[in-house]
PDB file of C-alpha atoms and ligand atoms in Angstrom:
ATOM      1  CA  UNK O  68       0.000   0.000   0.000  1.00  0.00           C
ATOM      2  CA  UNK O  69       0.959   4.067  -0.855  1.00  0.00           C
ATOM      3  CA  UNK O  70       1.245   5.583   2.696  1.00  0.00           C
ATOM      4  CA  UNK O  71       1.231   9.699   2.429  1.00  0.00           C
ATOM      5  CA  UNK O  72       2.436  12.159   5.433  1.00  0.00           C
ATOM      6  CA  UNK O  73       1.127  15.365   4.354  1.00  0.00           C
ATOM      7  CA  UNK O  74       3.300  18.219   5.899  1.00  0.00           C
ATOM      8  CA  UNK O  75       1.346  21.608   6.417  1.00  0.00           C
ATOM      9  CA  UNK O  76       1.559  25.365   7.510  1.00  0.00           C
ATOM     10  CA  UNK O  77      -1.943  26.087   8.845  1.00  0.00           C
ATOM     11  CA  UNK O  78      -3.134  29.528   9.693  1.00  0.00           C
ATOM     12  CA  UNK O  79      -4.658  29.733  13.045  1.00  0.00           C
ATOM     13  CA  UNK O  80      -8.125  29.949  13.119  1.00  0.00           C
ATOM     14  CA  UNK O  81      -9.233  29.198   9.217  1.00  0.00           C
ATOM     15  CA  UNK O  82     -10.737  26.086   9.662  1.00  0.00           C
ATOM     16  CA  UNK O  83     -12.052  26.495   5.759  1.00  0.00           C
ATOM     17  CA  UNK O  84      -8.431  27.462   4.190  1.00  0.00           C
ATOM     18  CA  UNK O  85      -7.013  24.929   5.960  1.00  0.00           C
ATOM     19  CA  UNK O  86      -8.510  22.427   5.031  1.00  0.00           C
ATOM     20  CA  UNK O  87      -9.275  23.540   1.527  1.00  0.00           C
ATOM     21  CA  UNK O  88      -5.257  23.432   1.282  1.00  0.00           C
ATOM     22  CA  UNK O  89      -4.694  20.022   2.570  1.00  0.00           C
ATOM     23  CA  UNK O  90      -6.877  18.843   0.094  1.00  0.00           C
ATOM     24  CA  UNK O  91      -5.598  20.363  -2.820  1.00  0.00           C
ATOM     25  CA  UNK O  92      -2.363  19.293  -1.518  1.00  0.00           C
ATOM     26  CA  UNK O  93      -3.558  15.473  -1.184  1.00  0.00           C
ATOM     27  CA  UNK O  94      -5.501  15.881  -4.536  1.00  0.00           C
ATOM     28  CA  UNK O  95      -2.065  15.697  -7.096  1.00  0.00           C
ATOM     29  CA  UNK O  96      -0.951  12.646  -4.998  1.00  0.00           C
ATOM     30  CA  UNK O  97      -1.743   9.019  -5.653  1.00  0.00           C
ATOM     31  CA  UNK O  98      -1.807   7.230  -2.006  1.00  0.00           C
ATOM     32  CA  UNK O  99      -3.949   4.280  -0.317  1.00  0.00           C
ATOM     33  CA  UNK O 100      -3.724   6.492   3.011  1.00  0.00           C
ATOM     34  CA  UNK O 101      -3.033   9.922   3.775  1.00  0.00           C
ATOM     35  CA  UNK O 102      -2.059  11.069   7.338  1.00  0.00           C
ATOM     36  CA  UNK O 103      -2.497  14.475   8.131  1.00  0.00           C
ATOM     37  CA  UNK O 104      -0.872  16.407  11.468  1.00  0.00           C
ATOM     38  CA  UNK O 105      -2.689  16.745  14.887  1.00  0.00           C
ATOM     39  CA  UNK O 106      -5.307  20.143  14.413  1.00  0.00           C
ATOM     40  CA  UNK O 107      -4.478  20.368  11.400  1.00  0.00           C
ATOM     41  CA  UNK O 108      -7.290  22.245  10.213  1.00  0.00           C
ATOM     42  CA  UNK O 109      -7.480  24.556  13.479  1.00  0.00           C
ATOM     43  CA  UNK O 110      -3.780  25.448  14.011  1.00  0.00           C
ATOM     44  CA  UNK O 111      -2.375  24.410  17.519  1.00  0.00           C
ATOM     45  CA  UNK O 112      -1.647  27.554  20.060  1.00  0.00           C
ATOM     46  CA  UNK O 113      -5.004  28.532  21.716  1.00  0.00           C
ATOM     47  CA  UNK O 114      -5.177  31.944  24.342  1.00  0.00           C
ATOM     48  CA  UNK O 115      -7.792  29.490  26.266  1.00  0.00           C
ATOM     49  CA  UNK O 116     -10.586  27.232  26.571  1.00  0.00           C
ATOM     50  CA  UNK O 117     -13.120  29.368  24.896  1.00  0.00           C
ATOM     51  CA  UNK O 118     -11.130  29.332  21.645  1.00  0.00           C
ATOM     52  CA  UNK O 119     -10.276  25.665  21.704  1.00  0.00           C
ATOM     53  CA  UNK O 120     -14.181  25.694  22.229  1.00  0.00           C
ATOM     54  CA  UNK O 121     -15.009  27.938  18.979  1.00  0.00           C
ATOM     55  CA  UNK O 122     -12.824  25.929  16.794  1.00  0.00           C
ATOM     56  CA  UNK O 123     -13.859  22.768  18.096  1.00  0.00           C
ATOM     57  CA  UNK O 124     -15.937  19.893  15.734  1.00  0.00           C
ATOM     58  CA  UNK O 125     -17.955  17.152  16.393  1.00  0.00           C
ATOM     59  CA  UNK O 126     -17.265  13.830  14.644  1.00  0.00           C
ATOM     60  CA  UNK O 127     -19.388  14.555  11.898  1.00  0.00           C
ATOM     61  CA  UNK O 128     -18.567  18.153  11.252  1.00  0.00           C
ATOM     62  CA  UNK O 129     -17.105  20.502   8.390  1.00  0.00           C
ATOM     63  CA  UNK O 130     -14.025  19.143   8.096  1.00  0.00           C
ATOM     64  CA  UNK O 131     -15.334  15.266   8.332  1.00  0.00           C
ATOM     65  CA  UNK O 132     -17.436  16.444   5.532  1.00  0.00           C
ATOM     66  CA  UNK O 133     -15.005  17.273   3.259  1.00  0.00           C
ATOM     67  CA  UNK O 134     -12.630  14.341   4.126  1.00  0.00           C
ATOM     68  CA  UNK O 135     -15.109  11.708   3.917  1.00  0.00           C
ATOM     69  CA  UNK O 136     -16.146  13.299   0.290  1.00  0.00           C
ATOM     70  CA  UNK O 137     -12.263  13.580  -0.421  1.00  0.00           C
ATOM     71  CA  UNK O 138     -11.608   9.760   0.752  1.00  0.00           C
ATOM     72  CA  UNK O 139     -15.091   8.520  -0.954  1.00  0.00           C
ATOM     73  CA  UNK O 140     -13.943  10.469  -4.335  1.00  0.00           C
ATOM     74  CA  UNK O 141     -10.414   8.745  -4.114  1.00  0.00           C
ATOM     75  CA  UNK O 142     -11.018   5.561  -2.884  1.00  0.00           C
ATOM     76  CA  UNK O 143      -8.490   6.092  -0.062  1.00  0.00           C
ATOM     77  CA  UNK O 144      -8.313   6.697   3.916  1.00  0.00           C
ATOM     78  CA  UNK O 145      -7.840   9.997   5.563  1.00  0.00           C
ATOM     79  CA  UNK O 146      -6.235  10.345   9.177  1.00  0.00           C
ATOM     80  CA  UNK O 147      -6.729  13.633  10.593  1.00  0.00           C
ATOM     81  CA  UNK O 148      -6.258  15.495  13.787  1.00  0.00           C
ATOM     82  CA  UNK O 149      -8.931  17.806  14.837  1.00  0.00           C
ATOM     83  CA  UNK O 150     -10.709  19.762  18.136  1.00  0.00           C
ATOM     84  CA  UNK O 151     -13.397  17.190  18.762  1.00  0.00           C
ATOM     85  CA  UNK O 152     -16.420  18.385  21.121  1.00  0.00           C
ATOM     86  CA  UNK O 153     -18.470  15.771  22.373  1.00  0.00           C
ATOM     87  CA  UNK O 154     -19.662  17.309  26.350  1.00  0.00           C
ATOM     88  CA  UNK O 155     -16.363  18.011  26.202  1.00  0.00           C
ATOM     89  CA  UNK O 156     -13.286  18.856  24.309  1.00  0.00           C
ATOM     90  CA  UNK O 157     -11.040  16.358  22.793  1.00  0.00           C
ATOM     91  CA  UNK O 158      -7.360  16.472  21.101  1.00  0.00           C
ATOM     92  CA  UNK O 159      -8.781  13.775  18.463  1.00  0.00           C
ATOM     93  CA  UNK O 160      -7.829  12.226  15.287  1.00  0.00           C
ATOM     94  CA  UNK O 161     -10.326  10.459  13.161  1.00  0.00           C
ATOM     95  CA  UNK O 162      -9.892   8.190  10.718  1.00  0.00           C
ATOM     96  CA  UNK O 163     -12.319   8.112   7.372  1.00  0.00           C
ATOM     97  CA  UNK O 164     -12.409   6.168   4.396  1.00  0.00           C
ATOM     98  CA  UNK O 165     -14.874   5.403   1.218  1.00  0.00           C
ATOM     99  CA  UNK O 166     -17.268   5.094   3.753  1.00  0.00           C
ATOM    100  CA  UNK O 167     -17.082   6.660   6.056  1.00  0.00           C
ATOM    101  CA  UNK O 168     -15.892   7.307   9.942  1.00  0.00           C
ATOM    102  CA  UNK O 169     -13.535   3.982  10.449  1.00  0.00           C
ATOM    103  CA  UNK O 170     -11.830   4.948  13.331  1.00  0.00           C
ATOM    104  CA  UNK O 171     -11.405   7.627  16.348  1.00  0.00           C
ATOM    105  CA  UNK O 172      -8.719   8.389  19.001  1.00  0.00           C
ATOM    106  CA  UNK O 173      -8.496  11.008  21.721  1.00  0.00           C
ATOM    107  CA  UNK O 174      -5.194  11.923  22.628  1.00  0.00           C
ATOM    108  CA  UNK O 175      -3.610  10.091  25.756  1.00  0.00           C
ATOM    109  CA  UNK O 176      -0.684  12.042  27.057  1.00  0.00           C
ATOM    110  CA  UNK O 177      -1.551  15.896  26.593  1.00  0.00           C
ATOM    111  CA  UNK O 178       1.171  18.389  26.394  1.00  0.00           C
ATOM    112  CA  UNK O 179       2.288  21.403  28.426  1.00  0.00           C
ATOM    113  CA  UNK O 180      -0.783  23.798  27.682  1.00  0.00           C
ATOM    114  CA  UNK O 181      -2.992  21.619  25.958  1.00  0.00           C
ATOM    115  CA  UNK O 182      -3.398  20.394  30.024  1.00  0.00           C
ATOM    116  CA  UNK O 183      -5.838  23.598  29.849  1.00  0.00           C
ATOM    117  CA  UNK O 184      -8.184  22.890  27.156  1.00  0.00           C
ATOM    118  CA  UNK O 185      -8.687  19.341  26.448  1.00  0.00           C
ATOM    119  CA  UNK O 186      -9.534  16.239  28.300  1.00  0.00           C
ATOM    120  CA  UNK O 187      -7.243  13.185  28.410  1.00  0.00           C
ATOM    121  CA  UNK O 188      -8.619  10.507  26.126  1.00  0.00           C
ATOM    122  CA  UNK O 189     -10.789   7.714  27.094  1.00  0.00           C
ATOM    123  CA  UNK O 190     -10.620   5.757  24.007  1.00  0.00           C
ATOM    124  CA  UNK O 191      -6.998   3.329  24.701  1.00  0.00           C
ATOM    125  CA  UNK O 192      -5.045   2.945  21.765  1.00  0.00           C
ATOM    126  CA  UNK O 193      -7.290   1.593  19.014  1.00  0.00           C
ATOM    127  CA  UNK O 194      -6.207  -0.523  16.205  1.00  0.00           C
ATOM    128  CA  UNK O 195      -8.473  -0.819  12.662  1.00  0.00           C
ATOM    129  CA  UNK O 196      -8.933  -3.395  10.674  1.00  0.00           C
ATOM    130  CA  UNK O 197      -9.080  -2.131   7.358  1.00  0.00           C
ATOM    131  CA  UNK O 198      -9.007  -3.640   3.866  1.00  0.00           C
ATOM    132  CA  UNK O 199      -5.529  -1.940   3.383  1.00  0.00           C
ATOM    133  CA  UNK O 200      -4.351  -3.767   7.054  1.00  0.00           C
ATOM    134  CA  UNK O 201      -4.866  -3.193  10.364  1.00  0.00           C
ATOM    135  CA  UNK O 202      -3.807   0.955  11.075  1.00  0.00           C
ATOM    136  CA  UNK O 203      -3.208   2.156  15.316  1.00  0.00           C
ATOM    137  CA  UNK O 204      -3.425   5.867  15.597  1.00  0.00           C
ATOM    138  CA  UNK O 205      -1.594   7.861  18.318  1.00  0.00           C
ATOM    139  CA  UNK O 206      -1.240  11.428  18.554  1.00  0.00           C
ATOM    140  CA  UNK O 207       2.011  13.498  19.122  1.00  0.00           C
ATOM    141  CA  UNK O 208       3.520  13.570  22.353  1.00  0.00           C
ATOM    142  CA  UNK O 209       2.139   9.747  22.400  1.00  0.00           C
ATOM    143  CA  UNK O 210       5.872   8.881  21.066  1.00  0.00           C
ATOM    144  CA  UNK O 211       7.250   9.970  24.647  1.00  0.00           C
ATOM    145  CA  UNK O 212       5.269   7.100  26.157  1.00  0.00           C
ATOM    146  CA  UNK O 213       6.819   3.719  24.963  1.00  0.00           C
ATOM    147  CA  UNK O 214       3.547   2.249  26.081  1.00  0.00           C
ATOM    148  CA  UNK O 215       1.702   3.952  22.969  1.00  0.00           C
ATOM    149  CA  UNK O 216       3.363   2.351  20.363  1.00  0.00           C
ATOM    150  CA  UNK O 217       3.744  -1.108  22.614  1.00  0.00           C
ATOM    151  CA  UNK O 218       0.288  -1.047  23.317  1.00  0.00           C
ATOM    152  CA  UNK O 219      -0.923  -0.344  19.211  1.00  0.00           C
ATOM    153  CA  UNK O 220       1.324  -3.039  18.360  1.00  0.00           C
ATOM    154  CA  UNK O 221       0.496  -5.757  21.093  1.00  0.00           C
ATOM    155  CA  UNK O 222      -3.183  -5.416  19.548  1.00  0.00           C
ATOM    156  CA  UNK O 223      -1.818  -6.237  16.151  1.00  0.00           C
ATOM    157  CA  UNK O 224      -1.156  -2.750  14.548  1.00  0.00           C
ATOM    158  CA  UNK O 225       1.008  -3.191  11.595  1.00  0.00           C
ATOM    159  CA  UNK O 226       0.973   0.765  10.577  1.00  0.00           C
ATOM    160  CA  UNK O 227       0.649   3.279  13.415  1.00  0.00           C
ATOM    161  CA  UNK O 228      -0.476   6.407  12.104  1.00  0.00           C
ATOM    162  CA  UNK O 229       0.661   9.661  13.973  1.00  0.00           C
ATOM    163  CA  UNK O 230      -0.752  12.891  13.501  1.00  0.00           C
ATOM    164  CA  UNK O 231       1.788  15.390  14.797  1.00  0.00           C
ATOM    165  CA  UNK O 232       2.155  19.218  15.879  1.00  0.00           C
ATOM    166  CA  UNK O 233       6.120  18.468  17.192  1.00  0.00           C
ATOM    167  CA  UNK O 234       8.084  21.143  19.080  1.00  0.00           C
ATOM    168  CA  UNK O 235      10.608  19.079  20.552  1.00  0.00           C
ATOM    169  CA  UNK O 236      13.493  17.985  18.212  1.00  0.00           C
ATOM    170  CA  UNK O 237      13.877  13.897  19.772  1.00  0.00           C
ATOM    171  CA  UNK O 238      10.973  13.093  18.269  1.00  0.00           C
ATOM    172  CA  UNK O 239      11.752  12.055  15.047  1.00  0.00           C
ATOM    173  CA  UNK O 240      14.946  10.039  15.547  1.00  0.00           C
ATOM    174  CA  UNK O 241      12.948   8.299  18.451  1.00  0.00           C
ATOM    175  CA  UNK O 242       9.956   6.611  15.846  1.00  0.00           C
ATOM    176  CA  UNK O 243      13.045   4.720  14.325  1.00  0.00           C
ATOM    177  CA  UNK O 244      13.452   3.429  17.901  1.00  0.00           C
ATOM    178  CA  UNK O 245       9.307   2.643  18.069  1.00  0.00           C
ATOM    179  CA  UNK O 246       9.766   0.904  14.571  1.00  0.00           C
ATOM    180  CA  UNK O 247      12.242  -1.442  15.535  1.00  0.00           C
ATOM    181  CA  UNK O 248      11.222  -2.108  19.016  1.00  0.00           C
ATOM    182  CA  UNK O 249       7.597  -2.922  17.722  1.00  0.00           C
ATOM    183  CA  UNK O 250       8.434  -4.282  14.125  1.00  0.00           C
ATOM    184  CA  UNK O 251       5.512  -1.836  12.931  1.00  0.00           C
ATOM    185  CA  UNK O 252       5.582   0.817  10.343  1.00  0.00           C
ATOM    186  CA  UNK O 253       5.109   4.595  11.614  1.00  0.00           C
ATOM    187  CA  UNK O 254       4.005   7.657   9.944  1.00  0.00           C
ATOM    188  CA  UNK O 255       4.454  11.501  11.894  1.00  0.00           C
ATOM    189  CA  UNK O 256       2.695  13.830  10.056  1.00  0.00           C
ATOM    190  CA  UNK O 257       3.861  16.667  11.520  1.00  0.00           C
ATOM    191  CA  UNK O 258       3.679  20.744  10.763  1.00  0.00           C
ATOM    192  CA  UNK O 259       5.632  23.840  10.124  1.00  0.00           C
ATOM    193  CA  UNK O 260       5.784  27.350  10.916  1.00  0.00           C
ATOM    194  CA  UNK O 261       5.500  29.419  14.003  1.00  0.00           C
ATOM    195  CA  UNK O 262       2.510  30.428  16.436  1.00  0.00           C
ATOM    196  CA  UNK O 263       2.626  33.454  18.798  1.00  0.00           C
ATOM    197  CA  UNK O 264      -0.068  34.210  20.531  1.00  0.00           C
ATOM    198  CA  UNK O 265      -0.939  35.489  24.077  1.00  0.00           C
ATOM    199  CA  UNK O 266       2.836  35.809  24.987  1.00  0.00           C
ATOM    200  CA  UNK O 267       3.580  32.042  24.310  1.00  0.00           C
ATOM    201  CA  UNK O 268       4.996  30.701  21.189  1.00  0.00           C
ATOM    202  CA  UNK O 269       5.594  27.486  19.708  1.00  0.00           C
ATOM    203  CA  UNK O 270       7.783  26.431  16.373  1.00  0.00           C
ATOM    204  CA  UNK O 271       7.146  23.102  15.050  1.00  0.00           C
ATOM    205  CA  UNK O 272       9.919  21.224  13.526  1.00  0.00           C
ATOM    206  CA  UNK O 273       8.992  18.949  10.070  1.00  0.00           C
ATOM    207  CA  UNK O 274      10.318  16.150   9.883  1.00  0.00           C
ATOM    208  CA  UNK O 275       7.622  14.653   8.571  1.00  0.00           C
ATOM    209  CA  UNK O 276       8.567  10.646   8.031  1.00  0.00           C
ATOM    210  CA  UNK O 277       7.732   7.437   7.546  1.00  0.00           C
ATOM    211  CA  UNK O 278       9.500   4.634   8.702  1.00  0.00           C
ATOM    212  CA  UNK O 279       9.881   1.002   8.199  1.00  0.00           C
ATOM    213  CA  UNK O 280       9.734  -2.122  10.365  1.00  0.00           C
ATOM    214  CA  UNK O 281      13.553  -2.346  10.808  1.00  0.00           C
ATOM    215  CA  UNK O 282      14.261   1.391  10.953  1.00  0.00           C
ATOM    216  CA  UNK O 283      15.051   2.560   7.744  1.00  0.00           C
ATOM    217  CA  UNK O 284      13.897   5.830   7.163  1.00  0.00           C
ATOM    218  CA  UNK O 285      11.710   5.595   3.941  1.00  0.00           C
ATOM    219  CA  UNK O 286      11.101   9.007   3.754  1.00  0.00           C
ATOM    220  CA  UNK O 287      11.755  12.049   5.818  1.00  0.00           C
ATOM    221  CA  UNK O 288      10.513  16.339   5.026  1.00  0.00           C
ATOM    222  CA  UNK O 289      12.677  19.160   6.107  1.00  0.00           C
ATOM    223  CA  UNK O 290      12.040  21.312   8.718  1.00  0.00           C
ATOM    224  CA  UNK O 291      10.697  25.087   7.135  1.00  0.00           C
ATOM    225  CA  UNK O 292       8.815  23.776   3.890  1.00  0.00           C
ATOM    226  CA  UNK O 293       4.623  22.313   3.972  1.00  0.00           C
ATOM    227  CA  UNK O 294       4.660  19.299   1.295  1.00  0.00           C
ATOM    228  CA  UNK O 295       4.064  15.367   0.711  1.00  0.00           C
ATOM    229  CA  UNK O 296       6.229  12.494   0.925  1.00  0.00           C
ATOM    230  CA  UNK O 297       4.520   8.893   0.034  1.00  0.00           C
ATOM    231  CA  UNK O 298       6.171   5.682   0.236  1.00  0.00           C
ATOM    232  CA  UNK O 299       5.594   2.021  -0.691  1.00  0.00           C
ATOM    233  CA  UNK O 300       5.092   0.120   2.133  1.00  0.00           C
ATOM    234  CA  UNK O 301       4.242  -4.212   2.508  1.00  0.00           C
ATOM    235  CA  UNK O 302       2.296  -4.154   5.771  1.00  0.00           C
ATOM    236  CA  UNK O 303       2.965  -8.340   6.003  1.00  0.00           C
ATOM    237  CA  UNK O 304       6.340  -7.229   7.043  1.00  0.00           C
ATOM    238  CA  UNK O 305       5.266  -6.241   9.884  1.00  0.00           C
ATOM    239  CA  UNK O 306       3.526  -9.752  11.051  1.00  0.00           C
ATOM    240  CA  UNK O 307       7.138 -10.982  11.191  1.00  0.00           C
ATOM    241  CA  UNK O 308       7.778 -10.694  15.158  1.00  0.00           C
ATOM    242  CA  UNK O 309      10.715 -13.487  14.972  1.00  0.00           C
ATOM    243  CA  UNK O 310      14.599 -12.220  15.004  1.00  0.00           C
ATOM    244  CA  UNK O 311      15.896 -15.455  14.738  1.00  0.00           C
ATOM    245  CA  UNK O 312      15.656 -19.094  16.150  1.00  0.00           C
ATOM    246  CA  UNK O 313      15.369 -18.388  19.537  1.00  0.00           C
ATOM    247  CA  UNK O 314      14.055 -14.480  19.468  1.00  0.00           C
ATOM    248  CA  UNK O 315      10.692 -13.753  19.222  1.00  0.00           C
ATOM    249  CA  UNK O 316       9.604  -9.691  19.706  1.00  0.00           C
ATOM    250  CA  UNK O 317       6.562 -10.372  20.975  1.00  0.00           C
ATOM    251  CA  UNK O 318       7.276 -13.923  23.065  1.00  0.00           C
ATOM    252  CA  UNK O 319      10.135 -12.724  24.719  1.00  0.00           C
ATOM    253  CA  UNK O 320       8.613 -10.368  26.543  1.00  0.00           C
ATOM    254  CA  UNK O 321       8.738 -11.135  30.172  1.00  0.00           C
ATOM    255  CA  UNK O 322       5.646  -9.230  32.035  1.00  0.00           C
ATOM    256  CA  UNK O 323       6.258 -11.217  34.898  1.00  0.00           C
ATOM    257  CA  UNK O 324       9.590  -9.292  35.028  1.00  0.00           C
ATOM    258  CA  UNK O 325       8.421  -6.568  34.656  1.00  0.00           C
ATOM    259  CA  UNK O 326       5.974  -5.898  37.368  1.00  0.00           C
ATOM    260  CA  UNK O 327       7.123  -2.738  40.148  1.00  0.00           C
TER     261      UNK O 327
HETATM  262  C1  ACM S 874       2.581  17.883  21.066  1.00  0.00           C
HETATM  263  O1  ACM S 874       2.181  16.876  21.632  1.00  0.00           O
HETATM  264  N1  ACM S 874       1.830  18.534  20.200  1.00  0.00           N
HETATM  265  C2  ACM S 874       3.915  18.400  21.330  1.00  0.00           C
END
């Protein structure tokens, strides 16, 4: 399968020009899957609540609209990160395909100000089963936690999809390390650009990539420019937990070890 990480450079607030640029973006490109970064159709800095609030969606909103259209018109998937408002708000990503909603996750491990405007998400780590093989979402700072990745791939992800707003500059060079350790397949979407607003500023660092099973790096953005990288993948690979004769990833483990 064609795996796309769409890098962008949103501009706070414009729900409708953001997305309207990720999909002309994603139109010229021939892919099975395209992952998109976390908010990327709201932009990521909020002053407080009540903005999160204004630019907040619910499952079925604007931008699922034009996704699911996008994804029903292509015949491919669509991983997106958006504000999600159920009674409350939500740093979500959704997954859609030809049709339709096929998967949701609400970020896990929220960070620094984000603490302020969203709740923690009550969904685990969820794995889909899709026609194209089974796909695990997590969401940004989610790559800090080894358990995110451990956990997606102990429930059979082969792909873990990983909409990304990144401001710290480990990140990328530590998905190599969640490949290998998990034998899965990752792909950051991430952003560019720079948000200032209310005193408190954030610049997000590319590096857009997607990686393979044993670490190579298949495919990796810079860190100023928006654009699209896509790359061949064979999701089988990753069934293939044995290292050798007497090394198994997943049957060594030794939770009875491991236990505080
Ligand atoms: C982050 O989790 N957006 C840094």
């Amino acid at each position: 399968m064609r795996v796309a990480v769409v890098q962008t450079d949103p501009v706070f607030g414009e729900i409708e020009t953001n997305v309207r640029d990720a999909i002309s973006t994603m139109e010229g490109v021939e892919a099975d899957l395209f992952v998109l970064p976390e908010l990327f159709n709201t932009g990521y800095n909020f002053v407080d609540v009540q903005e999160a609030d204004r630019l907040s969606e619910s499952t079925s909103g604007y931008t699922f609209d034009l996704m699911s259209t996008f994804a029903r018109r292509k015949s491919c998937y669509v991983a997106y990160g958006f504000i999600e408002k159920t009674v409350r708000l939500y740093n979500s990503a959704t997954l859609v395909g030809p049709y339709g909603m096929m998967g949701l996750y609400r970020k896990i491990h929220l960070y620094n100000k984000e603490n302020l405007f969203f709740s923690p998400g009550d969904l685990g780590f969820p794995v889909f089963n899709l026609p194209i093989g089974r796909i695990g979402i997590m969401i940004c700072f989610d790559w800090t936690f080894p358990e995110s990745a451990r956990s997606l791939a102990l429930k059979g992800a082969q792909l873990i999809v990983h909409p990304s707003n990144l401001v710290l500059p480990y990140c990328p060079d530590a998905m190599i390390t969640r490949s290998i350790e998990n034998r899965v397949f990752t792909a950051t979407a991430d952003r560019v650009g720079t948000e200032n607003r209310g005193g408190v500023s954030f610049t997000f660092i590319g590096n857009s990539e997607i990686v393979a099973t044993n670490g190579t790096v298949l495919q990796r953005l810079g860190s100023k420019e928006s654009g699209v990288a896509v790359a061949y993948i064979d999701l089988q690979e990753a069934s293939k937990k044995r290292l050798n004769q007497y090394n198994d990833l997943f049957e060594g483990r030794r939770p009875d070890q491991y236990s505080l």
